[in-house]
Amino acid sequence: MCATAAVAALTLALSGCGSSSSSGSASSGASSGFVLGALFPQTGSLAYMSPQEEGAVKLALKDINDAGGVLGKKATSVSADTSDADHADQNTSGTQSVLSKKPSAIIGPASSSVVKNVYKEISAAKVPLISMGATSASLSGVDPYFFRTVAPDSVQGAVLGNVIAQDGVQKLAIASFNDDYGTGLRDTIAKTAEAAGVDVVYGADQAFDPTETNFSSLVSTIKASNPDAIAIIAFDQTKALIKEMISQGIDTTKLYLVDGNTSDYSDTFDKGTLKGVTGTIPGAHATADFQKKVKSMESSVKDYTYAAETYDGVILFALAAQKGGKADGETIQKNLLAVSGANGGTKCKSYKECVALLKDGKDIEYVGQTGIGPFNKDHDPSSANIGVYKYGEDNKPVFDHVQSGKVSTD
């Protein structure tokens, strides 16, 4: 998956094929210290998310090394492009490229579908994987070596479904692409909205091909259903879809977007095109200070979706290695729950602060940029944030509010 987003929070919840890069010498894996593997969507429909993920990784490694590294050694990294779900060969080649460098742990991919294509190979190598953006509900508890720092779609879908109902929408159409992420989120939004009295007039059971480029027929069908509002669940396809809506005279201020497309459209549409549109994004709204630091690491960053989730995932890996006394994958996997606070412990907000507590023999609960709760039995955050954003005249999403809640393990 390659997508971008921006939303107010409500918590219920690489270039080149198979390319890799490193920071320092990282070819011998755990034997030479903590080596972070990173899988980014540097190409494909989610490429707009890669800069903030890369910036967050660089910032996390800097903070770790400024605090003395992991087990007294400098933390290093290797990375590769895994593109999106439509490029399964790149999913595989990027993953194999990183695994060949024997990483201690892997951050990413952000796409649920890409995770599904690669997690078994990563797990077989006994390397723990934390996804910062894979939100498919079907990934909860999927593998002992899979974790995530973002809430599952069941949380975001329930939030957006309720927001739609609270806004007074009576007839809703849903335009979703046929992807595990898309259909899973669609189902929850539709179920929640319908339970609140909203009539889903189109899209509860339909989905379009992710490779579609001509949306004339789809938009005509949606228009004929005469909805009050339209929810769009897609990635970069959103631009072409909205342009077709404009050409067919649909009011584009009555849209609802999700984390895959709640993005900055100031250079895409005329002013006011999206004014009043609502979007949601799982995760914390990055603070101004954190945004500044991430951008200092990667100047091309334009949006901060999943930056906090990426940063916290890297810090959690390093803390697990520190607590376990080794930088190998099995040791890190066994200690991730503990450093997240699943067993209780003293709360700490930075790698430096947490390491000091660990060295004193204390249990910890890392409370980082995301504000998520400790990992639960499914390796999801036990509590999380869903951001709700509102679009202004400039077609940019502005954070509106955030709420917190529990992530169900039922």
mmCIF file of N, CA and C in Angstrom, residues 87-217:
data_model
loop_
_atom_site.group_PDB
_atom_site.id
_atom_site.type_symbol
_atom_site.label_atom_id
_atom_site.label_comp_id
_atom_site.label_asym_id
_atom_site.label_seq_id
_atom_site.Cartn_x
_atom_site.Cartn_y
_atom_site.Cartn_z
ATOM 1 N N HIS A 87 2.240 -4.698 -6.859
ATOM 2 C CA HIS A 87 3.594 -5.065 -7.300
ATOM 3 C C HIS A 87 4.155 -6.128 -6.353
ATOM 4 N N ALA A 88 3.537 -7.306 -6.400
ATOM 5 C CA ALA A 88 3.920 -8.392 -5.493
ATOM 6 C C ALA A 88 5.383 -8.784 -5.656
ATOM 7 N N ASP A 89 5.913 -8.686 -6.893
ATOM 8 C CA ASP A 89 7.317 -9.033 -7.092
ATOM 9 C C ASP A 89 8.228 -8.092 -6.323
ATOM 10 N N GLN A 90 7.842 -6.809 -6.241
ATOM 11 C CA GLN A 90 8.634 -5.841 -5.493
ATOM 12 C C GLN A 90 8.470 -6.038 -3.990
ATOM 13 N N ASN A 91 7.261 -6.452 -3.562
ATOM 14 C CA ASN A 91 7.063 -6.796 -2.149
ATOM 15 C C ASN A 91 8.098 -7.836 -1.732
ATOM 16 N N THR A 92 8.224 -8.852 -2.565
ATOM 17 C CA THR A 92 9.114 -9.974 -2.259
ATOM 18 C C THR A 92 10.591 -9.605 -2.372
ATOM 19 N N SER A 93 10.955 -8.947 -3.475
ATOM 20 C CA SER A 93 12.371 -8.638 -3.678
ATOM 21 C C SER A 93 12.898 -7.649 -2.647
ATOM 22 N N GLY A 94 12.057 -6.674 -2.269
ATOM 23 C CA GLY A 94 12.474 -5.720 -1.245
ATOM 24 C C GLY A 94 12.676 -6.399 0.096
ATOM 25 N N THR A 95 11.747 -7.294 0.428
ATOM 26 C CA THR A 95 11.843 -8.022 1.696
ATOM 27 C C THR A 95 13.076 -8.921 1.719
ATOM 28 N N GLN A 96 13.302 -9.633 0.640
ATOM 29 C CA GLN A 96 14.461 -10.518 0.582
ATOM 30 C C GLN A 96 15.772 -9.740 0.652
ATOM 31 N N SER A 97 15.769 -8.544 0.047
ATOM 32 C CA SER A 97 16.963 -7.706 0.101
ATOM 33 C C SER A 97 17.306 -7.348 1.539
ATOM 34 N N VAL A 98 16.296 -6.957 2.305
ATOM 35 C CA VAL A 98 16.529 -6.586 3.706
ATOM 36 C C VAL A 98 16.892 -7.814 4.544
ATOM 37 N N LEU A 99 16.174 -8.907 4.354
ATOM 38 C CA LEU A 99 16.468 -10.117 5.131
ATOM 39 C C LEU A 99 17.876 -10.629 4.876
ATOM 40 N N SER A 100 18.388 -10.415 3.688
ATOM 41 C CA SER A 100 19.738 -10.886 3.372
ATOM 42 C C SER A 100 20.805 -10.177 4.199
ATOM 43 N N LYS A 101 20.450 -9.014 4.746
ATOM 44 C CA LYS A 101 21.390 -8.257 5.586
ATOM 45 C C LYS A 101 21.292 -8.662 7.056
ATOM 46 N N LYS A 102 20.452 -9.676 7.340
ATOM 47 C CA LYS A 102 20.285 -10.223 8.690
ATOM 48 C C LYS A 102 19.920 -9.151 9.721
ATOM 49 N N PRO A 103 18.782 -8.499 9.545
ATOM 50 C CA PRO A 103 18.362 -7.462 10.487
ATOM 51 C C PRO A 103 17.928 -8.044 11.823
ATOM 52 N N SER A 104 18.012 -7.215 12.847
ATOM 53 C CA SER A 104 17.531 -7.608 14.173
ATOM 54 C C SER A 104 16.010 -7.563 14.225
ATOM 55 N N ALA A 105 15.407 -6.631 13.491
ATOM 56 C CA ALA A 105 13.967 -6.418 13.470
ATOM 57 C C ALA A 105 13.638 -5.599 12.219
ATOM 58 N N ILE A 106 12.359 -5.604 11.833
ATOM 59 C CA ILE A 106 11.945 -4.872 10.637
ATOM 60 C C ILE A 106 10.759 -3.963 10.942
ATOM 61 N N ILE A 107 10.850 -2.705 10.526
ATOM 62 C CA ILE A 107 9.746 -1.755 10.615
ATOM 63 C C ILE A 107 9.117 -1.636 9.235
ATOM 64 N N GLY A 108 7.785 -1.696 9.167
ATOM 65 C CA GLY A 108 7.083 -1.652 7.901
ATOM 66 C C GLY A 108 6.796 -3.074 7.430
ATOM 67 N N PRO A 109 6.060 -3.198 6.314
ATOM 68 C CA PRO A 109 5.478 -2.163 5.463
ATOM 69 C C PRO A 109 4.241 -1.531 6.096
ATOM 70 N N ALA A 110 3.784 -0.412 5.508
ATOM 71 C CA ALA A 110 2.602 0.267 6.009
ATOM 72 C C ALA A 110 1.322 -0.334 5.452
ATOM 73 N N SER A 111 1.403 -1.042 4.339
ATOM 74 C CA SER A 111 0.226 -1.598 3.670
ATOM 75 C C SER A 111 -0.168 -2.961 4.225
ATOM 76 N N SER A 112 -1.451 -3.126 4.512
ATOM 77 C CA SER A 112 -1.949 -4.414 5.000
ATOM 78 C C SER A 112 -1.717 -5.516 3.979
ATOM 79 N N SER A 113 -2.010 -5.221 2.712
ATOM 80 C CA SER A 113 -1.857 -6.242 1.672
ATOM 81 C C SER A 113 -0.406 -6.631 1.472
ATOM 82 N N VAL A 114 0.497 -5.666 1.546
ATOM 83 C CA VAL A 114 1.917 -5.988 1.405
ATOM 84 C C VAL A 114 2.387 -6.815 2.590
ATOM 85 N N VAL A 115 1.928 -6.460 3.789
ATOM 86 C CA VAL A 115 2.274 -7.251 4.975
ATOM 87 C C VAL A 115 1.854 -8.702 4.777
ATOM 88 N N LYS A 116 0.657 -8.894 4.252
ATOM 89 C CA LYS A 116 0.170 -10.255 4.042
ATOM 90 C C LYS A 116 1.027 -11.018 3.044
ATOM 91 N N ASN A 117 1.634 -10.295 2.118
ATOM 92 C CA ASN A 117 2.482 -10.941 1.120
ATOM 93 C C ASN A 117 3.859 -11.327 1.649
ATOM 94 N N VAL A 118 4.278 -10.693 2.750
ATOM 95 C CA VAL A 118 5.673 -10.892 3.173
ATOM 96 C C VAL A 118 5.870 -11.370 4.610
ATOM 97 N N TYR A 119 4.847 -11.297 5.462
ATOM 98 C CA TYR A 119 5.110 -11.552 6.885
ATOM 99 C C TYR A 119 5.551 -12.977 7.175
ATOM 100 N N LYS A 120 5.083 -13.951 6.407
ATOM 101 C CA LYS A 120 5.460 -15.343 6.679
ATOM 102 C C LYS A 120 6.956 -15.566 6.457
ATOM 103 N N GLU A 121 7.493 -14.953 5.412
ATOM 104 C CA GLU A 121 8.919 -15.092 5.141
ATOM 105 C C GLU A 121 9.747 -14.422 6.235
ATOM 106 N N ILE A 122 9.274 -13.294 6.707
ATOM 107 C CA ILE A 122 9.978 -12.574 7.777
ATOM 108 C C ILE A 122 9.916 -13.367 9.079
ATOM 109 N N SER A 123 8.739 -13.889 9.389
ATOM 110 C CA SER A 123 8.564 -14.670 10.615
ATOM 111 C C SER A 123 9.406 -15.944 10.584
ATOM 112 N N ALA A 124 9.493 -16.564 9.409
ATOM 113 C CA ALA A 124 10.271 -17.794 9.283
ATOM 114 C C ALA A 124 11.745 -17.549 9.600
ATOM 115 N N ALA A 125 12.186 -16.312 9.371
ATOM 116 C CA ALA A 125 13.567 -15.946 9.679
ATOM 117 C C ALA A 125 13.724 -15.542 11.140
ATOM 118 N N LYS A 126 12.624 -15.623 11.896
ATOM 119 C CA LYS A 126 12.584 -15.245 13.315
ATOM 120 C C LYS A 126 13.012 -13.787 13.518
ATOM 121 N N VAL A 127 12.455 -12.946 12.667
ATOM 122 C CA VAL A 127 12.680 -11.505 12.753
ATOM 123 C C VAL A 127 11.348 -10.842 13.088
ATOM 124 N N PRO A 128 11.248 -10.114 14.190
ATOM 125 C CA PRO A 128 9.994 -9.449 14.527
ATOM 126 C C PRO A 128 9.706 -8.297 13.567
ATOM 127 N N LEU A 129 8.428 -8.112 13.270
ATOM 128 C CA LEU A 129 7.979 -7.096 12.329
ATOM 129 C C LEU A 129 6.963 -6.193 13.008
ATOM 130 N N ILE A 130 7.174 -4.887 12.946
ATOM 131 C CA ILE A 130 6.174 -3.923 13.416
ATOM 132 C C ILE A 130 5.734 -3.094 12.229
ATOM 133 N N SER A 131 4.446 -3.139 11.920
ATOM 134 C CA SER A 131 3.907 -2.271 10.875
ATOM 135 C C SER A 131 3.360 -1.006 11.514
ATOM 136 N N MET A 132 3.671 0.118 10.885
ATOM 137 C CA MET A 132 3.202 1.410 11.376
ATOM 138 C C MET A 132 1.854 1.807 10.779
ATOM 139 N N GLY A 133 1.396 1.055 9.754
ATOM 140 C CA GLY A 133 0.173 1.487 9.092
ATOM 141 C C GLY A 133 -0.726 0.389 8.569
ATOM 142 N N ALA A 134 -0.376 -0.880 8.759
ATOM 143 C CA ALA A 134 -1.207 -1.980 8.282
ATOM 144 C C ALA A 134 -2.394 -2.147 9.225
ATOM 145 N N THR A 135 -3.555 -1.716 8.795
ATOM 146 C CA THR A 135 -4.704 -1.619 9.697
ATOM 147 C C THR A 135 -5.757 -2.714 9.518
ATOM 148 N N SER A 136 -5.538 -3.649 8.599
ATOM 149 C CA SER A 136 -6.534 -4.692 8.371
ATOM 150 C C SER A 136 -6.840 -5.461 9.650
ATOM 151 N N ALA A 137 -8.120 -5.602 9.956
ATOM 152 C CA ALA A 137 -8.526 -6.319 11.173
ATOM 153 C C ALA A 137 -8.094 -7.773 11.135
ATOM 154 N N SER A 138 -7.944 -8.328 9.938
ATOM 155 C CA SER A 138 -7.566 -9.739 9.815
ATOM 156 C C SER A 138 -6.130 -10.008 10.245
ATOM 157 N N LEU A 139 -5.344 -8.949 10.462
ATOM 158 C CA LEU A 139 -3.961 -9.127 10.893
ATOM 159 C C LEU A 139 -3.812 -9.225 12.417
ATOM 160 N N SER A 140 -4.867 -9.000 13.145
ATOM 161 C CA SER A 140 -4.793 -9.101 14.602
ATOM 162 C C SER A 140 -4.449 -10.530 15.009
ATOM 163 N N GLY A 141 -3.330 -10.704 15.709
ATOM 164 C CA GLY A 141 -2.924 -12.025 16.175
ATOM 165 C C GLY A 141 -2.510 -12.979 15.078
ATOM 166 N N VAL A 142 -2.152 -12.454 13.894
ATOM 167 C CA VAL A 142 -1.879 -13.329 12.750
ATOM 168 C C VAL A 142 -0.606 -14.146 12.903
ATOM 169 N N ASP A 143 0.368 -13.638 13.680
ATOM 170 C CA ASP A 143 1.641 -14.337 13.808
ATOM 171 C C ASP A 143 2.364 -13.843 15.060
ATOM 172 N N PRO A 144 3.059 -14.725 15.772
ATOM 173 C CA PRO A 144 3.779 -14.310 16.983
ATOM 174 C C PRO A 144 4.828 -13.234 16.739
ATOM 175 N N TYR A 145 5.321 -13.138 15.503
ATOM 176 C CA TYR A 145 6.369 -12.167 15.201
ATOM 177 C C TYR A 145 5.824 -10.874 14.580
ATOM 178 N N PHE A 146 4.493 -10.774 14.443
ATOM 179 C CA PHE A 146 3.906 -9.561 13.870
ATOM 180 C C PHE A 146 3.277 -8.689 14.950
ATOM 181 N N PHE A 147 3.634 -7.405 14.930
ATOM 182 C CA PHE A 147 3.092 -6.402 15.847
ATOM 183 C C PHE A 147 2.723 -5.165 15.016
ATOM 184 N N ARG A 148 1.960 -4.258 15.611
ATOM 185 C CA ARG A 148 1.716 -2.983 14.928
ATOM 186 C C ARG A 148 1.471 -1.873 15.944
ATOM 187 N N THR A 149 1.838 -0.682 15.550
ATOM 188 C CA THR A 149 1.675 0.486 16.421
ATOM 189 C C THR A 149 0.497 1.344 15.980
ATOM 190 N N VAL A 150 -0.395 0.751 15.211
ATOM 191 C CA VAL A 150 -1.585 1.451 14.725
ATOM 192 C C VAL A 150 -2.798 0.571 14.994
ATOM 193 N N ALA A 151 -3.925 1.191 15.257
ATOM 194 C CA ALA A 151 -5.142 0.435 15.551
ATOM 195 C C ALA A 151 -5.690 -0.247 14.301
ATOM 196 N N PRO A 152 -6.352 -1.391 14.450
ATOM 197 C CA PRO A 152 -6.949 -2.068 13.299
ATOM 198 C C PRO A 152 -8.105 -1.260 12.708
ATOM 199 N N ASP A 153 -8.460 -1.584 11.454
ATOM 200 C CA ASP A 153 -9.515 -0.868 10.735
ATOM 201 C C ASP A 153 -10.855 -0.882 11.456
ATOM 202 N N SER A 154 -11.074 -1.897 12.263
ATOM 203 C CA SER A 154 -12.347 -1.972 12.985
ATOM 204 C C SER A 154 -12.551 -0.730 13.842
ATOM 205 N N VAL A 155 -11.455 -0.135 14.303
ATOM 206 C CA VAL A 155 -11.540 1.067 15.129
ATOM 207 C C VAL A 155 -11.826 2.295 14.266
ATOM 208 N N GLN A 156 -11.016 2.480 13.204
ATOM 209 C CA GLN A 156 -11.223 3.631 12.330
ATOM 210 C C GLN A 156 -12.601 3.576 11.659
ATOM 211 N N GLY A 157 -12.999 2.380 11.212
ATOM 212 C CA GLY A 157 -14.283 2.240 10.540
ATOM 213 C C GLY A 157 -15.443 2.599 11.439
ATOM 214 N N ALA A 158 -15.359 2.154 12.696
ATOM 215 C CA ALA A 158 -16.425 2.469 13.644
ATOM 216 C C ALA A 158 -16.480 3.962 13.925
ATOM 217 N N VAL A 159 -15.315 4.577 14.030
ATOM 218 C CA VAL A 159 -15.248 6.015 14.276
ATOM 219 C C VAL A 159 -15.869 6.784 13.121
ATOM 220 N N LEU A 160 -15.440 6.470 11.892
ATOM 221 C CA LEU A 160 -15.938 7.218 10.748
ATOM 222 C C LEU A 160 -17.421 6.963 10.520
ATOM 223 N N GLY A 161 -17.857 5.734 10.731
ATOM 224 C CA GLY A 161 -19.284 5.434 10.595
ATOM 225 C C GLY A 161 -20.124 6.259 11.549
ATOM 226 N N ASN A 162 -19.641 6.415 12.778
ATOM 227 C CA ASN A 162 -20.363 7.221 13.760
ATOM 228 C C ASN A 162 -20.321 8.704 13.423
ATOM 229 N N VAL A 163 -19.171 9.169 12.919
ATOM 230 C CA VAL A 163 -19.048 10.577 12.527
ATOM 231 C C VAL A 163 -20.047 10.895 11.412
ATOM 232 N N ILE A 164 -20.154 10.003 10.449
ATOM 233 C CA ILE A 164 -21.089 10.185 9.336
ATOM 234 C C ILE A 164 -22.526 10.291 9.852
ATOM 235 N N ALA A 165 -22.890 9.396 10.765
ATOM 236 C CA ALA A 165 -24.244 9.430 11.316
ATOM 237 C C ALA A 165 -24.482 10.689 12.137
ATOM 238 N N GLN A 166 -23.488 11.081 12.940
ATOM 239 C CA GLN A 166 -23.615 12.277 13.767
ATOM 240 C C GLN A 166 -23.734 13.552 12.935
ATOM 241 N N ASP A 167 -23.181 13.514 11.721
ATOM 242 C CA ASP A 167 -23.272 14.667 10.830
ATOM 243 C C ASP A 167 -24.643 14.786 10.172
ATOM 244 N N GLY A 168 -25.511 13.827 10.435
ATOM 245 C CA GLY A 168 -26.876 13.901 9.905
ATOM 246 C C GLY A 168 -27.059 13.321 8.520
ATOM 247 N N VAL A 169 -26.048 12.583 8.025
ATOM 248 C CA VAL A 169 -26.174 11.954 6.707
ATOM 249 C C VAL A 169 -27.274 10.888 6.770
ATOM 250 N N GLN A 170 -28.183 10.918 5.795
ATOM 251 C CA GLN A 170 -29.263 9.934 5.749
ATOM 252 C C GLN A 170 -29.033 8.875 4.678
ATOM 253 N N LYS A 171 -28.401 9.289 3.567
ATOM 254 C CA LYS A 171 -28.135 8.348 2.475
ATOM 255 C C LYS A 171 -26.649 8.433 2.098
ATOM 256 N N LEU A 172 -25.932 7.328 2.291
ATOM 257 C CA LEU A 172 -24.487 7.286 2.070
ATOM 258 C C LEU A 172 -24.120 6.347 0.929
ATOM 259 N N ALA A 173 -23.237 6.806 0.056
ATOM 260 C CA ALA A 173 -22.639 5.933 -0.956
ATOM 261 C C ALA A 173 -21.181 5.718 -0.574
ATOM 262 N N ILE A 174 -20.659 4.533 -0.877
ATOM 263 C CA ILE A 174 -19.271 4.218 -0.553
ATOM 264 C C ILE A 174 -18.545 3.798 -1.825
ATOM 265 N N ALA A 175 -17.449 4.478 -2.128
ATOM 266 C CA ALA A 175 -16.602 4.110 -3.267
ATOM 267 C C ALA A 175 -15.317 3.517 -2.701
ATOM 268 N N SER A 176 -15.194 2.204 -2.755
ATOM 269 C CA SER A 176 -14.041 1.521 -2.168
ATOM 270 C C SER A 176 -13.336 0.671 -3.206
ATOM 271 N N PHE A 177 -12.013 0.623 -3.128
ATOM 272 C CA PHE A 177 -11.302 -0.268 -4.037
ATOM 273 C C PHE A 177 -11.247 -1.673 -3.456
ATOM 274 N N ASN A 178 -11.091 -2.643 -4.363
ATOM 275 C CA ASN A 178 -11.133 -4.052 -3.980
ATOM 276 C C ASN A 178 -9.770 -4.513 -3.505
ATOM 277 N N ASP A 179 -9.517 -4.273 -2.229
ATOM 278 C CA ASP A 179 -8.236 -4.551 -1.597
ATOM 279 C C ASP A 179 -8.582 -4.927 -0.165
ATOM 280 N N ASP A 180 -7.743 -5.718 0.477
ATOM 281 C CA ASP A 180 -8.055 -6.159 1.838
ATOM 282 C C ASP A 180 -8.324 -4.971 2.756
ATOM 283 N N TYR A 181 -7.508 -3.958 2.624
ATOM 284 C CA TYR A 181 -7.700 -2.723 3.399
ATOM 285 C C TYR A 181 -9.019 -2.067 3.042
ATOM 286 N N GLY A 182 -9.273 -1.931 1.746
ATOM 287 C CA GLY A 182 -10.458 -1.223 1.299
ATOM 288 C C GLY A 182 -11.758 -1.889 1.691
ATOM 289 N N THR A 183 -11.877 -3.179 1.418
ATOM 290 C CA THR A 183 -13.132 -3.862 1.708
ATOM 291 C C THR A 183 -13.357 -4.063 3.208
ATOM 292 N N GLY A 184 -12.260 -4.263 3.941
ATOM 293 C CA GLY A 184 -12.411 -4.411 5.388
ATOM 294 C C GLY A 184 -12.905 -3.140 6.036
ATOM 295 N N LEU A 185 -12.337 -2.016 5.636
ATOM 296 C CA LEU A 185 -12.760 -0.733 6.176
ATOM 297 C C LEU A 185 -14.174 -0.396 5.715
ATOM 298 N N ARG A 186 -14.453 -0.670 4.451
ATOM 299 C CA ARG A 186 -15.805 -0.448 3.916
ATOM 300 C C ARG A 186 -16.859 -1.179 4.737
ATOM 301 N N ASP A 187 -16.599 -2.450 5.039
ATOM 302 C CA ASP A 187 -17.588 -3.254 5.764
ATOM 303 C C ASP A 187 -17.890 -2.667 7.140
ATOM 304 N N THR A 188 -16.845 -2.206 7.836
ATOM 305 C CA THR A 188 -17.067 -1.659 9.180
ATOM 306 C C THR A 188 -17.799 -0.321 9.116
ATOM 307 N N ILE A 189 -17.415 0.536 8.170
ATOM 308 C CA ILE A 189 -18.090 1.827 8.021
ATOM 309 C C ILE A 189 -19.564 1.611 7.722
ATOM 310 N N ALA A 190 -19.853 0.725 6.766
ATOM 311 C CA ALA A 190 -21.239 0.466 6.382
ATOM 312 C C ALA A 190 -22.046 -0.095 7.553
ATOM 313 N N LYS A 191 -21.463 -1.059 8.256
ATOM 314 C CA LYS A 191 -22.163 -1.688 9.386
ATOM 315 C C LYS A 191 -22.455 -0.669 10.476
ATOM 316 N N THR A 192 -21.469 0.147 10.804
ATOM 317 C CA THR A 192 -21.640 1.131 11.877
ATOM 318 C C THR A 192 -22.650 2.207 11.484
ATOM 319 N N ALA A 193 -22.534 2.703 10.253
ATOM 320 C CA ALA A 193 -23.452 3.747 9.791
ATOM 321 C C ALA A 193 -24.886 3.225 9.736
ATOM 322 N N GLU A 194 -25.061 2.021 9.225
ATOM 323 C CA GLU A 194 -26.404 1.441 9.123
ATOM 324 C C GLU A 194 -27.010 1.229 10.509
ATOM 325 N N ALA A 195 -26.184 0.813 11.455
ATOM 326 C CA ALA A 195 -26.679 0.607 12.822
ATOM 327 C C ALA A 195 -27.142 1.910 13.454
ATOM 328 N N ALA A 196 -26.580 3.020 12.954
ATOM 329 C CA ALA A 196 -26.950 4.342 13.480
ATOM 330 C C ALA A 196 -28.075 4.979 12.669
ATOM 331 N N GLY A 197 -28.649 4.221 11.734
ATOM 332 C CA GLY A 197 -29.805 4.722 10.990
ATOM 333 C C GLY A 197 -29.525 5.293 9.623
ATOM 334 N N VAL A 198 -28.282 5.178 9.150
ATOM 335 C CA VAL A 198 -27.928 5.690 7.825
ATOM 336 C C VAL A 198 -28.242 4.625 6.767
ATOM 337 N N ASP A 199 -28.823 5.043 5.661
ATOM 338 C CA ASP A 199 -29.115 4.138 4.558
ATOM 339 C C ASP A 199 -27.931 4.135 3.592
ATOM 340 N N VAL A 200 -27.246 3.011 3.471
ATOM 341 C CA VAL A 200 -26.131 2.915 2.536
ATOM 342 C C VAL A 200 -26.720 2.561 1.166
ATOM 343 N N VAL A 201 -26.838 3.564 0.298
ATOM 344 C CA VAL A 201 -27.540 3.402 -0.975
ATOM 345 C C VAL A 201 -26.669 2.804 -2.076
ATOM 346 N N TYR A 202 -25.365 2.814 -1.882
ATOM 347 C CA TYR A 202 -24.462 2.170 -2.841
ATOM 348 C C TYR A 202 -23.136 1.855 -2.154
ATOM 349 N N GLY A 203 -22.561 0.719 -2.507
ATOM 350 C CA GLY A 203 -21.202 0.409 -2.096
ATOM 351 C C GLY A 203 -21.026 -0.508 -0.914
ATOM 352 N N ALA A 204 -22.102 -0.926 -0.272
ATOM 353 C CA ALA A 204 -21.949 -1.810 0.886
ATOM 354 C C ALA A 204 -21.330 -3.143 0.491
ATOM 355 N N ASP A 205 -21.574 -3.563 -0.751
ATOM 356 C CA ASP A 205 -21.053 -4.843 -1.229
ATOM 357 C C ASP A 205 -20.238 -4.711 -2.513
ATOM 358 N N GLN A 206 -20.028 -3.489 -2.997
ATOM 359 C CA GLN A 206 -19.311 -3.279 -4.245
ATOM 360 C C GLN A 206 -17.915 -2.715 -3.994
ATOM 361 N N ALA A 207 -17.013 -2.951 -4.948
ATOM 362 C CA ALA A 207 -15.659 -2.397 -4.867
ATOM 363 C C ALA A 207 -15.082 -2.350 -6.277
ATOM 364 N N PHE A 208 -14.245 -1.346 -6.546
ATOM 365 C CA PHE A 208 -13.657 -1.224 -7.880
ATOM 366 C C PHE A 208 -12.223 -1.759 -7.902
ATOM 367 N N ASP A 209 -11.756 -2.084 -9.084
ATOM 368 C CA ASP A 209 -10.403 -2.604 -9.277
ATOM 369 C C ASP A 209 -9.387 -1.521 -8.910
ATOM 370 N N PRO A 210 -8.386 -1.838 -8.063
ATOM 371 C CA PRO A 210 -7.390 -0.837 -7.671
ATOM 372 C C PRO A 210 -6.597 -0.259 -8.838
ATOM 373 N N THR A 211 -6.562 -0.980 -9.964
ATOM 374 C CA THR A 211 -5.815 -0.482 -11.125
ATOM 375 C C THR A 211 -6.686 0.350 -12.060
ATOM 376 N N GLU A 212 -7.941 0.542 -11.715
ATOM 377 C CA GLU A 212 -8.876 1.315 -12.556
ATOM 378 C C GLU A 212 -8.407 2.759 -12.706
ATOM 379 N N THR A 213 -8.557 3.302 -13.896
ATOM 380 C CA THR A 213 -8.202 4.704 -14.148
ATOM 381 C C THR A 213 -9.366 5.511 -14.705
ATOM 382 N N ASN A 214 -10.375 4.829 -15.219
ATOM 383 C CA ASN A 214 -11.552 5.512 -15.770
ATOM 384 C C ASN A 214 -12.741 5.285 -14.837
ATOM 385 N N PHE A 215 -13.155 6.354 -14.147
ATOM 386 C CA PHE A 215 -14.205 6.218 -13.135
ATOM 387 C C PHE A 215 -15.561 6.761 -13.586
ATOM 388 N N SER A 216 -15.733 6.953 -14.888
ATOM 389 C CA SER A 216 -16.972 7.515 -15.416
ATOM 390 C C SER A 216 -18.195 6.681 -15.046
ATOM 391 N N SER A 217 -18.114 5.379 -15.275
ATOM 392 C CA SER A 217 -19.248 4.500 -15.000
ATOM 393 C C SER A 217 -19.548 4.419 -13.507
#
